[in-house]
């Protein structure tokens, strides 16, 4: 039982770490795409 519980705990920790990493990467990509869109809009407005 102790071995199974430790396995479950390590698996949960790994899953949480992966989810956190995916979340951080998604936020970074989302913010980068938003900043790129904002830059494109400002350049378009400047040209107009």
CSV table of N, CA and C in Angstrom, one decimal:
chain,number,residue,atom,x,y,z
A,1,UNK,N,0.8,-1.2,0.0
A,1,UNK,CA,0.0,0.0,0.0
A,1,UNK,C,0.9,1.3,0.0
A,2,UNK,N,1.9,1.2,0.8
A,2,UNK,CA,2.8,2.4,0.9
A,2,UNK,C,3.4,2.7,-0.5
A,3,UNK,N,3.8,1.6,-1.1
A,3,UNK,CA,4.5,1.8,-2.4
A,3,UNK,C,3.5,2.4,-3.4
A,4,UNK,N,2.2,1.8,-3.5
A,4,UNK,CA,1.2,2.3,-4.4
A,4,UNK,C,0.9,3.8,-4.1
A,5,UNK,N,0.8,4.1,-2.8
A,5,UNK,CA,0.5,5.5,-2.5
A,5,UNK,C,1.6,6.4,-2.9
A,6,UNK,N,2.8,6.1,-2.7
A,6,UNK,CA,3.9,6.9,-3.1
A,6,UNK,C,3.9,7.1,-4.7
A,7,UNK,N,3.6,6.0,-5.4
A,7,UNK,CA,3.5,6.0,-6.8
A,7,UNK,C,2.4,7.0,-7.3
A,8,UNK,N,1.3,6.9,-6.6
A,8,UNK,CA,0.2,7.8,-6.9
A,8,UNK,C,0.6,9.3,-6.6
A,9,UNK,N,1.2,9.5,-5.5
A,9,UNK,CA,1.7,10.9,-5.2
A,9,UNK,C,2.6,11.4,-6.2
A,10,UNK,N,3.6,10.6,-6.6
A,10,UNK,CA,4.6,11.1,-7.6
A,10,UNK,C,3.9,11.3,-8.9
A,11,UNK,N,3.0,10.4,-9.3
A,11,UNK,CA,2.3,10.6,-10.6
A,11,UNK,C,1.5,11.9,-10.5
A,12,UNK,N,0.8,12.2,-9.4
A,12,UNK,CA,0.0,13.4,-9.3
A,12,UNK,C,0.9,14.6,-9.4
A,13,UNK,N,2.1,14.6,-8.7
A,13,UNK,CA,3.0,15.7,-8.8
A,13,UNK,C,3.5,15.9,-10.2
A,14,UNK,N,3.8,14.8,-10.9
A,14,UNK,CA,4.3,15.0,-12.3
A,14,UNK,C,3.2,15.6,-13.1
A,15,UNK,N,1.9,15.1,-13.0
A,15,UNK,CA,0.8,15.6,-13.8
A,15,UNK,C,0.6,17.1,-13.5
A,16,UNK,N,0.7,17.5,-12.2
A,16,UNK,CA,0.5,18.9,-11.8
A,16,UNK,C,1.6,19.8,-12.5
A,17,UNK,N,2.9,19.3,-12.4
A,17,UNK,CA,4.0,20.0,-13.0
A,17,UNK,C,3.8,20.2,-14.5
A,18,UNK,N,3.3,19.1,-15.2
A,18,UNK,CA,3.1,19.2,-16.6
A,18,UNK,C,2.0,20.2,-16.9
A,19,UNK,N,0.9,20.1,-16.2
A,19,UNK,CA,-0.2,21.1,-16.4
A,19,UNK,C,0.3,22.5,-16.2
A,20,UNK,N,1.1,22.8,-15.1
A,20,UNK,CA,1.5,24.1,-14.8
A,20,UNK,C,2.4,24.6,-16.0
A,21,UNK,N,3.3,23.7,-16.5
A,21,UNK,CA,4.2,24.1,-17.6
A,21,UNK,C,3.4,24.4,-18.8
A,22,UNK,N,2.4,23.6,-19.1
A,22,UNK,CA,1.5,23.8,-20.3
A,22,UNK,C,0.8,25.1,-20.2
A,23,UNK,N,0.3,25.4,-18.9
A,23,UNK,CA,-0.4,26.6,-18.7
A,23,UNK,C,0.5,27.8,-18.9
A,24,UNK,N,1.7,27.8,-18.4
A,24,UNK,CA,2.6,28.9,-18.5
A,24,UNK,C,3.0,29.1,-20.0
A,25,UNK,N,3.3,28.0,-20.7
A,25,UNK,CA,3.6,28.1,-22.1
A,25,UNK,C,2.4,28.7,-22.9
A,26,UNK,N,1.2,28.3,-22.6
A,26,UNK,CA,0.0,28.8,-23.2
A,26,UNK,C,-0.2,30.3,-23.0
A,27,UNK,N,0.0,30.7,-21.7
A,27,UNK,CA,-0.1,32.1,-21.4
A,27,UNK,C,1.0,33.0,-22.1
A,28,UNK,N,2.2,32.5,-22.2
A,28,UNK,CA,3.3,33.2,-22.8
A,28,UNK,C,3.0,33.3,-24.3
A,29,UNK,N,2.5,32.2,-24.9
A,29,UNK,CA,2.2,32.3,-26.4
A,29,UNK,C,1.0,33.2,-26.6
A,30,UNK,N,0.0,33.2,-25.7
A,30,UNK,CA,-1.2,34.0,-25.9
A,30,UNK,C,-0.8,35.5,-25.8
A,31,UNK,N,0.1,35.8,-24.8
A,31,UNK,CA,0.5,37.2,-24.6
A,31,UNK,C,1.3,37.7,-25.8
A,32,UNK,N,2.2,36.8,-26.3
A,32,UNK,CA,3.0,37.1,-27.4
A,32,UNK,C,2.2,37.4,-28.6
A,33,UNK,N,1.2,36.5,-28.9
A,33,UNK,CA,0.3,36.7,-30.1
A,33,UNK,C,-0.5,38.0,-29.9
A,34,UNK,N,-0.9,38.3,-28.7
A,34,UNK,CA,-1.7,39.6,-28.5
A,34,UNK,C,-0.8,40.8,-28.7
A,35,UNK,N,0.4,40.7,-28.2
A,35,UNK,CA,1.3,41.9,-28.4
A,35,UNK,C,1.6,42.0,-29.9
A,36,UNK,N,1.8,40.9,-30.6
A,36,UNK,CA,2.1,41.0,-32.1
A,36,UNK,C,0.9,41.6,-32.8
A,37,UNK,N,-0.4,41.2,-32.4
A,37,UNK,CA,-1.6,41.8,-33.0
A,37,UNK,C,-1.6,43.3,-32.7
A,38,UNK,N,-1.3,43.7,-31.5
A,38,UNK,CA,-1.4,45.1,-31.1
A,38,UNK,C,-0.3,45.9,-32.0
A,39,UNK,N,0.9,45.3,-32.1
A,39,UNK,CA,1.9,46.0,-32.9
A,39,UNK,C,1.4,46.2,-34.4
A,40,UNK,N,0.8,45.1,-34.9
A,40,UNK,CA,0.3,45.2,-36.3
A,40,UNK,C,-0.8,46.2,-36.4
A,41,UNK,N,-1.7,46.3,-35.5
A,41,UNK,CA,-2.7,47.3,-35.5
A,41,UNK,C,-2.2,48.7,-35.4
A,42,UNK,N,-1.2,48.9,-34.6
A,42,UNK,CA,-0.6,50.3,-34.5
A,42,UNK,C,0.1,50.7,-35.7
A,43,UNK,N,0.8,49.7,-36.4
A,43,UNK,CA,1.5,50.0,-37.6
A,43,UNK,C,0.5,50.3,-38.7
A,44,UNK,N,-0.6,49.6,-38.8
A,44,UNK,CA,-1.6,49.8,-39.8
A,44,UNK,C,-2.2,51.2,-39.6
A,45,UNK,N,-2.5,51.6,-38.3
A,45,UNK,CA,-3.1,52.9,-38.0
A,45,UNK,C,-2.1,54.0,-38.4
A,46,UNK,N,-0.8,53.7,-38.2
A,46,UNK,CA,0.2,54.7,-38.5
A,46,UNK,C,0.3,54.9,-40.0
A,47,UNK,N,0.2,53.8,-40.8
A,47,UNK,CA,0.2,54.0,-42.2
A,47,UNK,C,-1.0,54.7,-42.7
A,48,UNK,N,-2.2,54.4,-42.1
A,48,UNK,CA,-3.4,55.0,-42.6
A,48,UNK,C,-3.4,56.5,-42.2
